[in-house]
mmCIF file of C-alpha atoms in Angstrom:
data_model
loop_
_atom_site.group_PDB
_atom_site.id
_atom_site.type_symbol
_atom_site.label_atom_id
_atom_site.label_comp_id
_atom_site.label_asym_id
_atom_site.label_seq_id
_atom_site.Cartn_x
_atom_site.Cartn_y
_atom_site.Cartn_z
ATOM 1 C CA ARG A 1 54.501 63.637 123.237
ATOM 2 C CA ASN A 2 55.773 59.998 121.366
ATOM 3 C CA TRP A 3 53.758 60.330 118.551
ATOM 4 C CA PRO A 4 54.019 58.894 115.629
ATOM 5 C CA ASP A 5 55.722 55.537 116.893
ATOM 6 C CA ALA A 6 57.158 53.556 113.884
ATOM 7 C CA PRO A 7 57.230 50.044 115.421
ATOM 8 C CA THR A 8 53.837 50.166 116.784
ATOM 9 C CA CYS A 9 52.699 52.179 113.660
ATOM 10 C CA ALA A 10 54.454 48.496 111.443
ATOM 11 C CA VAL A 11 52.745 46.333 114.565
ATOM 12 C CA PHE A 12 49.476 48.016 112.784
ATOM 13 C CA VAL A 13 50.243 47.978 109.301
ATOM 14 C CA PHE A 14 50.535 44.270 109.674
ATOM 15 C CA GLY A 15 47.492 43.546 112.230
ATOM 16 C CA ALA A 16 45.557 45.699 109.337
ATOM 17 C CA VAL A 17 46.669 43.663 106.365
ATOM 18 C CA ASP A 18 45.984 40.051 108.263
ATOM 19 C CA SER A 19 42.515 41.404 108.605
ATOM 20 C CA VAL A 20 41.831 42.238 105.172
ATOM 21 C CA VAL A 21 43.157 38.536 103.957
ATOM 22 C CA ARG A 22 40.862 37.275 106.565
ATOM 23 C CA THR A 23 38.048 39.158 105.573
ATOM 24 C CA ALA A 24 38.591 37.673 102.251
ATOM 25 C CA TYR A 25 38.748 34.531 103.127
ATOM 26 C CA ASP A 26 35.310 34.564 105.327
ATOM 27 C CA ILE A 27 33.976 36.399 101.955
ATOM 28 C CA THR A 28 34.636 33.184 100.230
ATOM 29 C CA ALA A 29 33.415 30.564 102.545
ATOM 30 C CA ALA A 30 30.076 32.640 102.689
ATOM 31 C CA LEU A 31 30.015 32.641 98.787
ATOM 32 C CA GLU A 32 30.254 28.893 99.337
ATOM 33 C CA ASP A 33 27.717 28.657 102.495
ATOM 34 C CA CYS A 34 25.093 30.860 101.328
ATOM 35 C CA ALA A 35 24.010 29.691 97.624
ATOM 36 C CA LEU A 36 22.529 27.128 96.358
ATOM 37 C CA PRO A 37 23.154 24.143 95.970
ATOM 38 C CA GLY A 38 24.993 23.738 99.256
ATOM 39 C CA LEU A 39 23.064 26.465 101.152
ATOM 40 C CA SER A 40 23.793 26.280 104.880
ATOM 41 C CA GLU A 41 22.185 28.665 107.071
ATOM 42 C CA HIS A 42 24.022 28.364 109.937
ATOM 43 C CA SER A 43 27.120 28.426 108.377
ATOM 44 C CA CYS A 44 26.391 31.462 106.402
ATOM 45 C CA ALA A 45 25.314 33.430 109.286
ATOM 46 C CA SER A 46 28.491 32.367 110.962
ATOM 47 C CA ASP A 47 30.353 33.625 107.945
ATOM 48 C CA LEU A 48 28.375 37.028 107.414
ATOM 49 C CA THR A 49 28.782 37.654 111.186
ATOM 50 C CA ASP A 50 32.268 36.874 111.245
ATOM 51 C CA VAL A 51 32.844 39.466 107.949
ATOM 52 C CA ILE A 52 31.113 42.146 110.110
ATOM 53 C CA SER A 53 33.685 41.320 113.083
ATOM 54 C CA LEU A 54 36.334 41.446 110.861
ATOM 55 C CA VAL A 55 35.724 44.161 108.873
ATOM 56 C CA SER A 56 34.703 46.106 112.617
ATOM 57 C CA ASP A 57 38.441 45.013 113.546
ATOM 58 C CA LEU A 58 39.955 46.295 110.385
ATOM 59 C CA SER A 59 38.048 49.525 111.297
ATOM 60 C CA SER A 60 39.785 49.354 114.354
ATOM 61 C CA LYS A 61 43.295 49.241 113.551
ATOM 62 C CA ILE A 62 42.933 51.525 110.975
ATOM 63 C CA SER A 63 42.066 54.346 113.483
ATOM 64 C CA LEU A 64 44.812 53.101 115.865
ATOM 65 C CA MET A 65 47.120 53.499 112.943
ATOM 66 C CA THR A 66 46.065 57.459 112.452
ATOM 67 C CA LEU A 67 47.403 57.451 116.479
ATOM 68 C CA ALA A 68 50.908 55.347 115.871
ATOM 69 C CA CYS A 69 51.061 56.299 112.506
ATOM 70 C CA GLY A 70 50.244 60.039 112.012
ATOM 71 C CA GLY A 71 49.724 61.201 115.729
ATOM 72 C CA LEU A 72 45.871 61.898 115.163
ATOM 73 C CA ASP A 73 44.113 60.656 118.111
ATOM 74 C CA ASN A 74 40.875 58.582 117.052
ATOM 75 C CA MET A 75 40.530 56.269 120.148
ATOM 76 C CA CYS A 76 36.794 57.532 119.796
ATOM 77 C CA ALA A 77 36.253 55.463 116.549
ATOM 78 C CA VAL A 78 38.208 52.397 117.863
ATOM 79 C CA ASP A 79 35.734 52.330 120.703
ATOM 80 C CA ILE A 80 32.535 52.141 118.796
ATOM 81 C CA THR A 81 33.994 50.116 115.969
ATOM 82 C CA ARG A 82 35.035 47.250 118.564
ATOM 83 C CA SER A 83 31.745 47.669 119.810
ATOM 84 C CA ILE A 84 30.137 46.693 116.417
ATOM 85 C CA GLY A 85 32.430 43.743 116.112
ATOM 86 C CA ASP A 86 31.577 42.699 120.027
ATOM 87 C CA LEU A 87 27.997 42.050 118.820
ATOM 88 C CA ALA A 88 29.344 40.611 115.660
ATOM 89 C CA ASP A 89 31.417 38.184 117.544
ATOM 90 C CA ALA A 90 27.903 38.143 120.508
ATOM 91 C CA SER A 91 25.939 37.248 117.437
ATOM 92 C CA ASN A 92 28.054 34.300 115.891
ATOM 93 C CA LEU A 93 28.069 32.489 119.322
ATOM 94 C CA LEU A 94 24.943 32.952 119.317
ATOM 95 C CA VAL A 95 24.526 31.040 115.937
ATOM 96 C CA ALA A 96 26.827 28.279 116.790
ATOM 97 C CA ALA A 97 24.547 27.753 119.932
ATOM 98 C CA ALA A 98 21.499 27.598 117.844
ATOM 99 C CA SER A 99 23.342 24.988 116.084
ATOM 100 C CA ASP A 100 25.142 23.397 118.975
ATOM 101 C CA CYS A 101 21.957 22.888 121.565
ATOM 102 C CA GLY A 102 20.082 20.603 120.243
ATOM 103 C CA THR A 103 23.234 18.309 120.111
ATOM 104 C CA SER A 104 26.068 19.164 122.505
ATOM 105 C CA PRO A 105 24.626 20.424 126.256
ATOM 106 C CA PHE A 106 28.322 21.374 126.642
ATOM 107 C CA ALA A 107 28.934 23.398 123.245
ATOM 108 C CA CYS A 108 25.456 24.520 124.252
ATOM 109 C CA ALA A 109 26.394 26.513 127.725
ATOM 110 C CA TYR A 110 29.720 27.411 126.135
ATOM 111 C CA ASP A 111 28.678 29.413 123.328
ATOM 112 C CA VAL A 112 25.991 30.813 125.455
ATOM 113 C CA ILE A 113 27.907 31.666 128.030
ATOM 114 C CA GLY A 114 30.927 33.109 125.387
ATOM 115 C CA ALA A 115 27.895 35.622 124.133
ATOM 116 C CA VAL A 116 27.126 36.805 127.472
ATOM 117 C CA ASP A 117 31.122 37.421 127.630
ATOM 118 C CA THR A 118 31.215 39.110 124.364
ATOM 119 C CA PHE A 119 28.522 41.510 125.161
ATOM 120 C CA ASP A 120 30.447 42.335 128.307
ATOM 121 C CA PHE A 121 33.079 43.246 126.216
ATOM 122 C CA PHE A 122 30.795 45.529 124.365
ATOM 123 C CA ALA A 123 29.363 46.951 127.385
ATOM 124 C CA SER A 124 33.477 47.798 128.201
ATOM 125 C CA ASP A 125 33.505 49.414 125.152
ATOM 126 C CA MET A 126 30.897 51.469 124.848
ATOM 127 C CA LEU A 127 31.900 52.514 128.573
ATOM 128 C CA SER A 128 35.489 53.282 127.054
ATOM 129 C CA ALA A 129 33.268 55.482 123.852
ATOM 130 C CA LEU A 130 31.854 57.831 126.613
ATOM 131 C CA THR A 131 34.982 58.870 128.157
ATOM 132 C CA ASP A 132 37.395 58.864 125.004
ATOM 133 C CA CYS A 133 34.652 60.586 123.037
ATOM 134 C CA ASN A 134 33.643 63.439 124.999
ATOM 135 C CA ARG A 135 37.471 64.322 125.810
ATOM 136 C CA GLY A 136 37.506 67.190 123.576
ATOM 137 C CA ASP A 137 40.229 68.486 121.719
ATOM 138 C CA SER A 138 43.292 66.685 123.837
ATOM 139 C CA ASP A 139 46.631 65.460 122.597
ATOM 140 C CA PRO A 140 46.813 61.384 121.937
ATOM 141 C CA ALA A 141 47.947 59.083 124.693
ATOM 142 C CA ARG A 142 50.002 56.521 124.954
ATOM 143 C CA ILE A 143 48.680 53.242 123.679
ATOM 144 C CA SER A 144 49.882 50.216 125.196
ATOM 145 C CA VAL A 145 50.408 47.903 122.717
ATOM 146 C CA THR A 146 51.257 44.740 124.818
ATOM 147 C CA GLN A 147 47.976 45.388 126.370
ATOM 148 C CA TRP A 148 46.284 45.745 122.716
ATOM 149 C CA LEU A 149 48.252 42.679 121.322
ATOM 150 C CA ALA A 150 46.775 40.872 124.634
ATOM 151 C CA THR A 151 43.521 41.789 123.795
ATOM 152 C CA SER A 152 43.240 40.900 120.361
ATOM 153 C CA GLY A 153 45.068 37.679 120.855
ATOM 154 C CA GLU A 154 42.087 37.028 123.731
ATOM 155 C CA LEU A 155 39.862 37.915 120.739
ATOM 156 C CA LEU A 156 41.205 35.642 118.174
ATOM 157 C CA ARG A 157 41.544 32.209 121.172
ATOM 158 C CA ARG A 158 37.678 32.971 121.414
ATOM 159 C CA ARG A 159 36.876 32.939 118.193
ATOM 160 C CA ARG A 160 34.799 30.346 116.961
ATOM 161 C CA LEU A 161 36.558 28.481 113.331
#
């Protein structure tokens, strides 16, 4: 048993702080885009779905911190909060498609294919939840930080700014 693991804990703590800052940024953007006189429905919807995605990401990181910092396995919560974030990301891509499909066929196709790809992540997270949520009482398993960071990095690269 290698938990708690201080370096991994630090990675997740810094990731959680990053999620809080990014959530605050999107909330301020939503305040501007969702209010009169400059109401922009597409931008407002995008900002709000980003907030949902980022709060889900924060929840996932906090659940991972319970393992890395305290040895408490909450992978079930990680899978469920990631799946909620996946749905928010898919919603954001569909909002982008609604805006792009009238002006740019390439951007439209990119958005729609991205949404389908994100639904695939949702299905993967739900399948993982079926396993992680039905394990019963067990000792925490080691998480590959490299794999987790690669997954998080991929999600950040796919995000529309």
